[in-house]
CSV table of N, CA and C in Angstrom, one decimal:
chain,number,residue,atom,x,y,z
A,14,ARG,N,-60.8,153.7,-124.3
A,14,ARG,CA,-60.6,152.6,-123.2
A,14,ARG,C,-61.7,152.7,-122.2
A,15,THR,N,-62.3,151.6,-121.8
A,15,THR,CA,-63.4,151.5,-121.1
A,15,THR,C,-63.1,152.0,-119.7
A,16,LEU,N,-61.8,151.7,-119.1
A,16,LEU,CA,-61.5,152.0,-117.8
A,16,LEU,C,-61.2,153.3,-117.7
A,17,ASN,N,-60.8,154.2,-118.5
A,17,ASN,CA,-60.6,155.4,-118.6
A,17,ASN,C,-61.9,156.2,-118.5
A,18,ARG,N,-62.9,155.9,-119.1
A,18,ARG,CA,-64.2,156.4,-119.2
A,18,ARG,C,-64.9,156.2,-117.8
A,19,THR,N,-64.7,154.9,-117.4
A,19,THR,CA,-65.1,154.7,-115.8
A,19,THR,C,-64.5,155.8,-114.8
A,20,THR,N,-63.2,155.7,-114.9
A,20,THR,CA,-62.5,156.7,-113.7
A,20,THR,C,-62.9,158.1,-114.1
A,21,ASN,N,-63.2,158.4,-115.3
A,21,ASN,CA,-63.6,160.1,-115.3
A,21,ASN,C,-65.0,160.4,-115.0
A,22,GLU,N,-66.0,159.2,-114.6
A,22,GLU,CA,-67.3,159.5,-114.5
A,22,GLU,C,-67.5,159.3,-113.0
A,23,LEU,N,-66.8,159.9,-112.1
A,23,LEU,CA,-66.8,159.6,-110.8
A,23,LEU,C,-67.3,160.7,-110.0
A,24,SER,N,-68.0,161.6,-110.6
A,24,SER,CA,-68.7,162.7,-109.7
A,24,SER,C,-70.2,162.0,-109.1
A,25,ILE,N,-70.3,161.9,-107.9
A,25,ILE,CA,-71.5,161.3,-107.3
A,25,ILE,C,-72.0,162.2,-106.2
A,26,GLY,N,-72.4,163.5,-106.4
A,26,GLY,CA,-72.8,164.1,-105.2
A,26,GLY,C,-72.3,164.0,-103.6
A,27,ALA,N,-73.1,163.7,-102.7
A,27,ALA,CA,-72.7,163.7,-101.6
A,27,ALA,C,-71.4,162.6,-101.3
A,28,GLY,N,-71.3,161.8,-102.0
A,28,GLY,CA,-70.2,160.7,-102.1
A,28,GLY,C,-69.0,161.2,-103.0
A,29,GLY,N,-69.1,162.6,-103.2
A,29,GLY,CA,-68.1,163.0,-104.1
A,29,GLY,C,-66.7,162.9,-103.6
A,30,ASN,N,-66.4,163.1,-102.2
A,30,ASN,CA,-64.9,162.9,-101.6
A,30,ASN,C,-64.7,161.6,-101.8
A,31,LEU,N,-65.6,160.4,-101.4
A,31,LEU,CA,-65.2,159.3,-101.4
A,31,LEU,C,-64.9,159.0,-103.1
A,32,ALA,N,-65.6,159.3,-103.9
A,32,ALA,CA,-65.5,159.2,-105.5
A,32,ALA,C,-64.0,159.8,-105.7
A,33,ARG,N,-63.7,160.8,-105.3
A,33,ARG,CA,-62.3,161.2,-105.7
A,33,ARG,C,-61.4,160.5,-105.2
A,34,ARG,N,-61.4,160.0,-104.0
A,34,ARG,CA,-60.3,159.4,-103.4
A,34,ARG,C,-60.4,158.0,-104.6
A,35,GLU,N,-61.4,157.2,-104.8
A,35,GLU,CA,-61.4,156.0,-105.5
A,35,GLU,C,-60.9,156.4,-106.8
A,36,THR,N,-61.1,157.5,-107.6
A,36,THR,CA,-60.7,157.9,-108.8
A,36,THR,C,-59.0,158.0,-108.7
A,37,THR,N,-58.5,158.6,-107.6
A,37,THR,CA,-57.1,158.8,-107.2
A,37,THR,C,-56.4,157.5,-107.5
A,38,MET,N,-57.1,156.5,-106.6
A,38,MET,CA,-56.6,155.1,-106.6
A,38,MET,C,-56.6,154.3,-107.7
A,39,MET,N,-57.9,154.8,-108.5
A,39,MET,CA,-57.8,153.8,-109.8
A,39,MET,C,-56.4,154.3,-110.7
A,40,ASN,N,-56.4,155.7,-110.8
A,40,ASN,CA,-55.3,156.3,-111.7
A,40,ASN,C,-54.0,155.9,-111.1
A,41,GLN,N,-53.8,155.7,-109.9
A,41,GLN,CA,-52.5,155.2,-109.4
A,41,GLN,C,-52.3,153.7,-109.9
A,42,VAL,N,-53.4,152.8,-109.6
A,42,VAL,CA,-53.2,151.2,-110.2
A,42,VAL,C,-53.1,151.4,-111.6
A,43,GLU,N,-53.8,152.4,-112.6
A,43,GLU,CA,-53.8,152.2,-113.8
A,43,GLU,C,-52.2,152.5,-114.3
A,44,GLY,N,-51.6,153.5,-113.5
A,44,GLY,CA,-50.1,153.9,-113.8
A,44,GLY,C,-49.3,152.6,-113.4
A,45,GLN,N,-49.4,152.0,-112.3
A,45,GLN,CA,-48.7,151.0,-112.0
A,45,GLN,C,-48.8,149.7,-112.9
A,46,GLN,N,-50.0,149.6,-113.4
A,46,GLN,CA,-50.2,148.5,-114.3
A,46,GLN,C,-49.4,148.8,-115.8
A,47,LYS,N,-49.4,150.1,-116.3
A,47,LYS,CA,-48.7,150.6,-117.4
A,47,LYS,C,-47.3,150.3,-117.2
A,48,ASN,N,-47.0,150.7,-115.9
A,48,ASN,CA,-45.3,150.6,-115.7
A,48,ASN,C,-45.1,148.9,-115.6
A,49,LEU,N,-46.0,148.3,-115.3
A,49,LEU,CA,-45.8,146.8,-115.1
A,49,LEU,C,-45.5,146.0,-116.8
A,50,VAL,N,-46.5,146.6,-117.7
A,50,VAL,CA,-46.6,146.2,-118.7
A,50,VAL,C,-45.4,146.6,-119.6
A,51,HIS,N,-45.1,148.0,-119.3
A,51,HIS,CA,-43.8,148.6,-120.0
A,51,HIS,C,-42.5,147.9,-119.7
A,52,ALA,N,-42.3,147.5,-118.1
A,52,ALA,CA,-41.2,146.7,-117.8
A,52,ALA,C,-41.0,145.3,-118.4
A,53,ILE,N,-42.2,144.6,-118.4
A,53,ILE,CA,-42.3,143.4,-119.1
A,53,ILE,C,-41.9,143.4,-120.8
A,54,GLU,N,-42.7,144.2,-121.4
A,54,GLU,CA,-42.2,144.5,-122.9
A,54,GLU,C,-40.8,145.2,-123.0
A,55,SER,N,-40.3,145.4,-122.0
A,55,SER,CA,-38.7,146.1,-122.5
A,55,SER,C,-37.7,145.1,-122.1
A,56,LEU,N,-38.1,144.1,-121.6
A,56,LEU,CA,-37.0,142.8,-121.5
A,56,LEU,C,-36.4,142.5,-122.8
A,57,PRO,N,-35.2,142.0,-122.6
A,57,PRO,CA,-34.4,141.8,-123.9
A,57,PRO,C,-35.3,140.5,-124.7
A,58,GLY,N,-34.9,140.3,-125.8
A,58,GLY,CA,-35.7,139.2,-126.6
A,58,GLY,C,-34.9,137.7,-126.5
A,59,SER,N,-33.9,137.7,-125.8
A,59,SER,CA,-33.3,136.5,-125.7
A,59,SER,C,-32.8,136.5,-124.1
A,60,GLY,N,-32.5,135.2,-123.5
A,60,GLY,CA,-31.9,135.3,-122.1
A,60,GLY,C,-32.9,134.4,-121.1
A,61,PRO,N,-32.6,134.4,-119.8
A,61,PRO,CA,-33.4,133.7,-118.8
A,61,PRO,C,-34.9,134.3,-118.8
A,62,LEU,N,-35.0,135.5,-119.0
A,62,LEU,CA,-36.3,136.1,-118.9
A,62,LEU,C,-36.7,137.1,-120.1
A,63,THR,N,-37.5,136.7,-120.8
A,63,THR,CA,-38.0,137.4,-122.1
A,63,THR,C,-39.4,138.0,-121.8
A,64,ALA,N,-39.9,138.9,-122.6
A,64,ALA,CA,-41.1,139.4,-122.5
A,64,ALA,C,-42.2,138.4,-123.0
A,65,LEU,N,-41.7,137.2,-123.7
A,65,LEU,CA,-42.8,136.0,-124.1
A,65,LEU,C,-42.7,134.9,-123.1
A,66,ASP,N,-41.9,135.5,-122.0
A,66,ASP,CA,-42.1,134.3,-120.9
A,66,ASP,C,-43.6,134.2,-120.6
A,67,GLN,N,-44.1,132.6,-120.5
A,67,GLN,CA,-45.5,132.5,-120.2
A,67,GLN,C,-46.1,133.1,-118.8
A,68,ASP,N,-45.2,132.9,-117.8
A,68,ASP,CA,-45.6,133.6,-116.5
A,68,ASP,C,-45.9,135.1,-116.5
A,69,LEU,N,-44.9,135.6,-117.3
A,69,LEU,CA,-45.0,137.3,-117.5
A,69,LEU,C,-46.3,137.6,-118.4
A,70,LEU,N,-46.6,137.0,-119.4
A,70,LEU,CA,-47.8,137.2,-120.3
A,70,LEU,C,-48.9,136.8,-119.4
A,71,LEU,N,-48.8,135.9,-118.3
A,71,LEU,CA,-50.0,135.5,-117.8
A,71,LEU,C,-50.4,136.6,-116.8
A,72,LEU,N,-49.3,137.1,-115.9
A,72,LEU,CA,-49.2,138.4,-115.3
A,72,LEU,C,-49.9,139.5,-116.0
A,73,LYS,N,-49.4,139.7,-117.3
A,73,LYS,CA,-49.7,140.9,-117.9
A,73,LYS,C,-51.3,141.0,-118.3
A,74,ALA,N,-52.0,139.6,-118.5
A,74,ALA,CA,-53.4,139.5,-119.0
A,74,ALA,C,-54.2,139.5,-117.5
A,75,THR,N,-53.7,138.9,-116.6
A,75,THR,CA,-54.4,138.9,-115.3
A,75,THR,C,-54.4,140.2,-114.4
A,76,SER,N,-53.4,141.0,-114.8
A,76,SER,CA,-53.4,142.3,-114.2
A,76,SER,C,-54.2,143.2,-114.9
A,77,ALA,N,-54.5,143.0,-116.3
A,77,ALA,CA,-55.3,144.0,-117.1
A,77,ALA,C,-56.7,143.6,-116.9
A,78,ALA,N,-57.1,142.3,-116.9
A,78,ALA,CA,-58.3,141.8,-116.6
A,78,ALA,C,-58.8,142.2,-115.1
A,79,THR,N,-58.0,142.4,-114.2
A,79,THR,CA,-58.3,142.4,-112.8
A,79,THR,C,-58.6,144.1,-112.7
A,80,LEU,N,-57.8,144.9,-113.5
A,80,LEU,CA,-58.2,146.2,-113.6
A,80,LEU,C,-59.4,146.5,-114.1
A,81,SER,N,-59.5,145.9,-115.2
A,81,SER,CA,-60.8,146.2,-116.0
A,81,SER,C,-62.0,145.7,-115.0
A,82,CYS,N,-61.7,144.7,-114.3
A,82,CYS,CA,-63.1,144.4,-113.5
A,82,CYS,C,-63.3,145.5,-112.3
A,83,LEU,N,-62.1,145.9,-111.6
A,83,LEU,CA,-62.1,146.7,-110.5
A,83,LEU,C,-62.9,148.1,-110.9
A,84,GLY,N,-62.6,148.5,-112.2
A,84,GLY,CA,-63.1,149.8,-112.9
A,84,GLY,C,-64.7,149.6,-113.0
A,85,GLU,N,-65.0,148.4,-113.3
A,85,GLU,CA,-66.5,148.0,-113.8
A,85,GLU,C,-67.1,148.0,-112.4
A,86,CYS,N,-66.7,147.3,-111.3
A,86,CYS,CA,-67.2,147.4,-110.1
A,86,CYS,C,-67.4,148.7,-109.6
A,87,LEU,N,-66.2,149.5,-109.5
A,87,LEU,CA,-66.5,150.9,-109.2
A,87,LEU,C,-67.4,151.5,-110.1
A,88,ASN,N,-67.8,151.3,-111.0
A,88,ASN,CA,-68.7,152.1,-112.0
A,88,ASN,C,-70.1,151.6,-111.3
A,89,LEU,N,-70.2,150.4,-111.0
A,89,LEU,CA,-71.5,149.9,-110.7
A,89,LEU,C,-71.9,150.3,-109.2
A,90,LEU,N,-70.7,150.6,-108.4
A,90,LEU,CA,-70.9,150.9,-107.1
A,90,LEU,C,-71.3,152.4,-107.1
A,91,GLN,N,-70.8,153.3,-107.9
A,91,GLN,CA,-71.1,154.7,-108.1
A,91,GLN,C,-72.7,154.8,-108.6
A,92,GLN,N,-72.9,153.9,-109.6
A,92,GLN,CA,-74.3,153.9,-109.9
A,92,GLN,C,-75.4,153.7,-108.7
A,93,SER,N,-75.0,152.9,-108.1
A,93,SER,CA,-75.9,152.3,-107.1
A,93,SER,C,-76.0,153.5,-106.0
A,94,VAL,N,-74.7,154.2,-105.6
A,94,VAL,CA,-74.9,155.3,-104.7
A,94,VAL,C,-75.6,156.6,-105.3
A,95,ARG,N,-75.5,156.9,-106.8
A,95,ARG,CA,-76.3,157.8,-107.1
A,95,ARG,C,-77.9,157.4,-107.1
A,96,GLN,N,-78.1,156.2,-107.4
A,96,GLN,CA,-79.6,156.0,-107.4
A,96,GLN,C,-80.1,156.0,-105.7
A,97,ALA,N,-79.2,155.8,-104.8
A,97,ALA,CA,-79.6,155.6,-103.5
A,97,ALA,C,-79.7,157.2,-103.1
A,98,GLY,N,-79.2,158.0,-103.8
A,98,GLY,CA,-79.4,159.4,-103.4
A,98,GLY,C,-80.4,160.2,-104.1
A,99,GLN,N,-81.2,159.4,-105.0
A,99,GLN,CA,-82.3,160.0,-105.8
A,99,GLN,C,-83.6,159.9,-104.8
A,100,PRO,N,-84.5,160.8,-105.1
A,100,PRO,CA,-85.8,160.7,-104.2
A,100,PRO,C,-86.4,159.6,-104.7
A,101,SER,N,-87.1,158.6,-103.9
A,101,SER,CA,-87.8,157.5,-104.6
A,101,SER,C,-89.2,157.7,-104.9
A,102,HIS,N,-89.7,156.9,-105.9
A,102,HIS,CA,-91.4,157.6,-106.2
A,102,HIS,C,-92.1,156.2,-106.0
A,103,LYS,N,-92.5,156.3,-104.9
A,103,LYS,CA,-93.5,154.9,-104.4
A,103,LYS,C,-94.7,155.1,-104.9
A,104,PRO,N,-95.2,154.0,-105.6
A,104,PRO,CA,-96.5,154.0,-106.1
A,104,PRO,C,-97.5,154.0,-105.1
A,105,GLY,N,-98.6,155.0,-105.5
A,105,GLY,CA,-99.9,155.1,-104.5
A,105,GLY,C,-99.4,156.4,-103.6
A,106,ALA,N,-98.3,156.7,-103.5
A,106,ALA,CA,-97.9,157.8,-102.6
A,106,ALA,C,-98.5,159.2,-103.1
A,107,SER,N,-99.0,160.0,-102.3
A,107,SER,CA,-99.5,161.4,-102.8
A,107,SER,C,-99.1,162.3,-101.9
């Protein structure tokens, strides 16, 4: 799963403390999203609210897409921080 890969690659030198906090938050959000999916999928097959309710299906899809986007944004941010921490090689510098 892409999101798990993203949250496992959060070691970024001087920004390590921030990365650990971000990882913890992402893990918490992933857990909450799993709980949401489980709660929706555990609804009875008939009655006023079922797992196939259009609003609940939209909620599941939207929460999964949002979580995926957050993971990708975090990955891009971390790459940027890593690159900012690397020494620059300016052309023509001796």
